[in-house]
Amino acid sequence: MSNVNLNETAPTRFQDIGGVSLAYRHFGKEGAPPVACFQHFTGTMNNFDPIHTNRLAQDRPVILVDYRGVGRSGGKMPDSMPAIAADIIAFVKALGLKQIDLFGFSLGGMVAQQLAFDAPERVRRILLAGTGPSAGEGMQEFSPEVQEIVNRPNSTQQERSLDLFFSKSPTSHAAGEAWLKRIAARKLDREPDAKPQVAEAQLVALAKWGAIPTTDRYGDLTKIKQRTLVVNGKDDIMVPTINSYILQQHLPDARLILYPDSGHGSHFQFSEEFAEEAARFFAAA
């Protein structure tokens, strides 16, 4: 079957979970376990890179879903990772899926970890990009550099994304510009931008996730037995790159890829290379 441009053309569907409707898109080759994809802070389905999702869709079903209260999903955005994960677990059950693979970027990677904690029987493999563990290094709040970019007056969302997700080099920024064009390729049936209430709730969820316990800081990571691929850039200013090392060191079965001259969105900068790595990872027995 042909899967050309499925990210750009797949219809948006809606699934009820206990009286709340979650917006999602489901496309790709049937047969293999589906890969469910979870988005970054205030991100929607619009922000997934079609190079990634269309490559994965050649081999397996791909599911993009917006959290409660995001895009056209109903309800109010939860303010904790367990609550977000509970919605996704209900969503997976409602779709009748026995087991799925997970691909989470940034906040979405935290949601993926929480899913593995709370419903391990539903999770086969995990891909974590630009993310960190609970109580990670420098994850208690955004750094002054990130706060300056986020609060920069008279800047556009696209300009902020370039500075937050990519390094300062011309090569990295050029790759960022190409990514922005790719995620704008879907012209119809796009999701509305996240509302301020979504950002507020997600900031609370991030603060809870970043809180440092008094003992056994990374002990929970040993509970994630699934094979995991951790991906990041050399200098992630949003979720410091050291957290990718921490994930790889504490997860029992994890591999780590670090891309050069890149940051939080390294997998967008090295999009073709990453797409092939991801496809191989999910395809392996």
Coordinates of C-alpha atoms in Angstrom, one line a residue:
M1 CA 0.0 0.0 0.0
S2 CA 1.1 3.6 -0.5
N3 CA 1.5 5.7 2.6
V4 CA 2.6 8.9 0.9
N5 CA 1.6 12.0 2.8
L6 CA -0.6 10.2 5.3
N7 CA 0.5 12.6 8.0
E8 CA -0.7 15.5 5.8
T9 CA -4.0 13.9 4.8
A10 CA -5.2 11.5 7.5
P11 CA -8.6 12.5 8.8
T12 CA -9.0 13.7 12.4
R13 CA -11.1 11.2 14.4
F14 CA -12.6 11.4 17.9
Q15 CA -12.7 8.8 20.7
D16 CA -14.8 9.1 23.8
I17 CA -13.2 8.3 27.1
G18 CA -15.7 8.6 30.0
G19 CA -17.6 11.5 28.5
V20 CA -14.6 13.4 27.1
S21 CA -13.7 13.2 23.4
L22 CA -10.0 13.0 22.4
A23 CA -8.9 14.1 18.9
Y24 CA -6.6 11.7 17.1
R25 CA -5.3 10.5 13.7
H26 CA -4.7 6.9 12.8
F27 CA -2.9 5.9 9.6
G28 CA -0.3 3.5 8.2
K29 CA 0.2 -0.1 7.4
E30 CA -1.8 -2.5 9.6
G31 CA -0.4 -5.6 11.1
A32 CA 2.5 -4.5 13.4
P33 CA 1.9 -3.0 16.8
P34 CA 0.9 0.6 16.4
V35 CA 3.1 3.4 17.6
A36 CA 1.4 6.1 19.7
C37 CA 3.0 9.5 19.5
F38 CA 2.9 12.1 22.3
Q39 CA 3.6 15.8 21.9
H40 CA 5.7 18.5 23.6
F41 CA 4.7 21.4 25.8
T42 CA 1.6 23.0 24.3
G43 CA 2.1 21.0 21.1
T44 CA -0.7 19.6 19.0
M45 CA -0.9 16.9 16.3
N46 CA 0.1 19.7 13.8
N47 CA 3.6 19.6 15.2
F48 CA 4.6 16.0 14.4
D49 CA 7.3 15.9 11.7
P50 CA 5.8 14.1 8.6
I51 CA 9.2 12.7 7.7
H52 CA 9.0 10.7 11.0
T53 CA 5.4 9.7 10.9
N54 CA 5.2 8.9 7.2
R55 CA 8.3 6.7 7.5
L56 CA 6.9 4.8 10.5
A57 CA 3.6 4.4 8.7
Q58 CA 5.3 2.4 5.9
D59 CA 5.7 -0.4 8.4
R60 CA 3.0 0.0 11.1
P61 CA 0.0 2.0 12.2
V62 CA 0.7 5.4 13.6
I63 CA -1.5 7.1 16.1
L64 CA -1.3 10.8 16.9
V65 CA -3.4 12.0 19.8
D66 CA -4.0 15.4 21.5
Y67 CA -4.2 15.4 25.3
R68 CA -7.4 16.3 27.0
G69 CA -8.1 20.1 26.5
V70 CA -5.6 20.4 23.7
G71 CA -6.5 21.1 20.1
R72 CA -10.0 19.8 19.5
S73 CA -9.9 17.3 22.4
G74 CA -12.6 18.1 24.9
G75 CA -12.2 18.7 28.7
K76 CA -9.6 20.4 30.7
M77 CA -5.9 19.7 30.4
P78 CA -4.7 17.6 33.4
D79 CA -1.9 19.0 35.6
S80 CA 0.0 15.8 36.4
M81 CA 1.7 13.1 34.3
P82 CA -0.3 10.3 36.0
A83 CA -3.6 12.0 35.1
I84 CA -2.4 12.6 31.5
A85 CA -1.3 8.9 31.3
A86 CA -4.7 7.7 32.7
D87 CA -6.4 9.4 29.8
I88 CA -4.1 7.7 27.3
I89 CA -4.6 4.3 28.9
A90 CA -8.4 4.8 28.7
F91 CA -7.9 5.9 25.0
V92 CA -5.9 2.8 24.2
K93 CA -8.5 0.5 25.8
A94 CA -11.3 2.3 24.0
L95 CA -9.6 1.6 20.7
G96 CA -9.3 -2.0 21.6
L97 CA -5.5 -2.1 21.4
K98 CA -3.8 -4.8 23.4
Q99 CA -0.2 -3.5 23.1
I100 CA 1.4 -0.4 21.6
D101 CA 4.8 1.2 21.0
L102 CA 5.4 4.7 22.4
F103 CA 7.1 7.7 20.9
G104 CA 7.2 10.7 23.2
F105 CA 9.0 14.1 22.6
S106 CA 9.8 16.4 25.6
L107 CA 6.7 16.4 27.8
G108 CA 5.4 13.6 25.6
G109 CA 8.4 11.5 26.7
M110 CA 7.4 12.0 30.3
V111 CA 3.9 10.9 29.5
A112 CA 5.4 7.8 27.8
Q113 CA 7.4 7.0 31.0
Q114 CA 4.4 7.3 33.1
L115 CA 2.4 5.0 30.8
A116 CA 5.2 2.4 31.2
F117 CA 4.9 2.7 35.0
D118 CA 1.1 2.5 35.1
A119 CA 0.3 0.1 32.3
P120 CA 3.4 -1.9 31.5
E121 CA 1.4 -4.7 30.0
R122 CA 0.2 -2.3 27.3
V123 CA 3.7 -1.1 26.2
R124 CA 6.1 -3.0 23.9
R125 CA 8.9 -0.5 23.1
I126 CA 9.6 3.1 24.0
L127 CA 11.3 5.9 22.1
L128 CA 12.1 9.0 24.2
A129 CA 13.3 12.2 22.4
G130 CA 14.4 15.4 24.1
T131 CA 13.1 14.4 27.5
G132 CA 14.2 13.4 31.0
P133 CA 13.3 11.4 34.0
S134 CA 11.2 12.5 37.0
A135 CA 13.4 14.6 39.3
G136 CA 15.9 15.1 36.4
E137 CA 18.8 17.6 36.4
G138 CA 17.7 21.1 35.8
M139 CA 14.1 20.1 35.4
Q140 CA 12.6 21.9 38.3
E141 CA 12.0 25.0 36.3
F142 CA 13.0 26.4 32.9
S143 CA 16.5 27.9 32.8
P144 CA 16.9 31.7 32.5
E145 CA 17.9 31.3 28.9
V146 CA 14.7 29.4 28.1
Q147 CA 12.6 31.9 30.0
E148 CA 14.2 34.8 28.1
I149 CA 13.3 33.2 24.8
V150 CA 9.7 32.3 25.8
N151 CA 9.1 35.8 27.1
R152 CA 10.9 37.7 24.3
P153 CA 8.7 40.6 23.2
N154 CA 7.6 40.9 19.6
S155 CA 8.7 37.4 18.7
T156 CA 6.6 34.9 16.8
Q157 CA 6.0 31.3 17.9
Q158 CA 8.1 30.1 14.9
E159 CA 11.0 32.3 16.0
R160 CA 10.8 31.0 19.6
S161 CA 10.6 27.4 18.4
L162 CA 13.8 27.9 16.3
D163 CA 15.7 29.2 19.3
L164 CA 14.3 26.7 21.7
F165 CA 14.6 23.5 19.6
F166 CA 17.8 24.2 17.5
S167 CA 21.4 25.3 18.2
K168 CA 22.7 28.7 17.3
S169 CA 24.6 27.6 14.2
P170 CA 23.4 28.5 10.7
T171 CA 23.2 24.8 9.8
S172 CA 20.9 24.0 12.7
H173 CA 18.7 27.0 12.1
A174 CA 18.3 26.2 8.5
A175 CA 17.2 22.7 9.5
G176 CA 14.7 24.3 11.8
E177 CA 13.3 26.4 9.0
A178 CA 12.9 23.3 6.9
W179 CA 11.0 21.6 9.8
L180 CA 8.7 24.6 10.2
K181 CA 7.8 24.2 6.5
R182 CA 7.2 20.5 6.9
I183 CA 4.8 20.8 9.8
A184 CA 2.9 23.5 7.9
A185 CA 2.3 21.2 4.9
R186 CA -1.0 20.0 6.2
K187 CA -3.5 22.6 5.0
L188 CA -6.9 21.2 5.9
D189 CA -8.3 19.9 9.2
R190 CA -5.6 21.4 11.3
E191 CA -5.8 21.6 15.1
P192 CA -6.2 25.0 16.8
D193 CA -3.3 26.2 18.9
A194 CA -3.2 25.3 22.6
K195 CA -4.9 27.8 24.8
P196 CA -3.2 29.6 27.7
Q197 CA -4.9 27.3 30.2
V198 CA -3.1 24.3 28.6
A199 CA 0.3 25.9 29.2
E200 CA -0.7 26.7 32.8
A201 CA -1.7 23.1 33.5
Q202 CA 1.3 21.6 31.7
L203 CA 3.7 23.9 33.7
V204 CA 2.2 22.5 36.9
A205 CA 2.6 18.9 35.6
L206 CA 6.2 19.6 34.6
A207 CA 6.9 21.1 38.1
K208 CA 5.5 18.0 39.8
W209 CA 7.5 15.7 37.5
G210 CA 10.7 17.7 38.2
A211 CA 10.4 17.6 42.0
I212 CA 13.3 15.9 43.7
P213 CA 12.4 13.2 46.3
T214 CA 14.4 12.8 49.5
T215 CA 15.5 9.3 48.6
D216 CA 16.0 7.0 45.6
R217 CA 15.9 9.8 43.0
Y218 CA 15.9 7.6 39.9
G219 CA 14.8 4.3 41.4
D220 CA 11.5 4.2 39.4
L221 CA 13.4 4.0 36.1
T222 CA 14.4 0.4 36.9
K223 CA 10.7 -0.5 36.7
I224 CA 10.7 0.2 33.0
K225 CA 11.8 -3.1 31.5
Q226 CA 10.8 -2.4 27.9
R227 CA 13.6 -1.8 25.3
T228 CA 14.0 1.9 25.0
L229 CA 15.7 4.3 22.6
V230 CA 16.8 7.7 24.0
V231 CA 17.5 10.5 21.5
N232 CA 18.7 14.1 22.0
G233 CA 21.0 16.8 20.8
K234 CA 24.4 17.7 22.1
D235 CA 23.1 20.8 23.9
D236 CA 19.4 20.7 24.8
I237 CA 18.5 24.0 26.6
M238 CA 15.0 22.9 27.5
V239 CA 15.6 19.5 29.0
P240 CA 19.3 19.5 29.7
T241 CA 21.1 16.8 27.7
I242 CA 22.5 15.2 30.9
N243 CA 19.1 13.8 31.4
S244 CA 19.4 11.6 28.3
Y245 CA 22.5 10.1 29.9
I246 CA 20.6 9.6 33.1
L247 CA 17.8 7.8 31.3
Q248 CA 20.2 5.5 29.5
Q249 CA 22.2 4.7 32.7
H250 CA 19.2 3.9 34.8
L251 CA 16.7 2.2 32.4
P252 CA 17.5 -1.5 32.3
D253 CA 17.4 -1.9 28.5
A254 CA 18.2 1.5 26.9
R255 CA 20.2 2.8 23.9
L256 CA 21.3 6.4 23.5
I257 CA 21.8 8.5 20.4
L258 CA 23.2 12.1 20.6
Y259 CA 23.2 14.2 17.5
P260 CA 26.0 16.9 17.0
D261 CA 25.4 20.6 16.7
S262 CA 21.8 20.3 17.8
G263 CA 19.4 20.8 20.7
H264 CA 16.0 19.9 22.0
G265 CA 14.7 19.2 18.4
S266 CA 17.7 17.2 17.2
H267 CA 15.4 14.6 15.7
F268 CA 13.9 17.4 13.5
Q269 CA 17.3 18.6 12.5
F270 CA 18.5 15.1 11.5
S271 CA 15.0 14.1 10.4
E272 CA 15.7 11.5 7.7
E273 CA 18.4 9.8 9.8
F274 CA 16.3 9.7 12.9
A275 CA 13.3 8.4 10.9
E276 CA 15.3 5.4 9.8
E277 CA 16.7 4.8 13.3
A278 CA 13.2 4.9 14.7
A279 CA 11.8 2.5 12.0
R280 CA 14.6 0.0 12.7
F281 CA 14.1 0.3 16.5
F282 CA 10.4 -0.4 16.3
A283 CA 10.8 -3.2 13.6
A284 CA 13.4 -5.2 15.6
A285 CA 12.1 -8.4 17.3

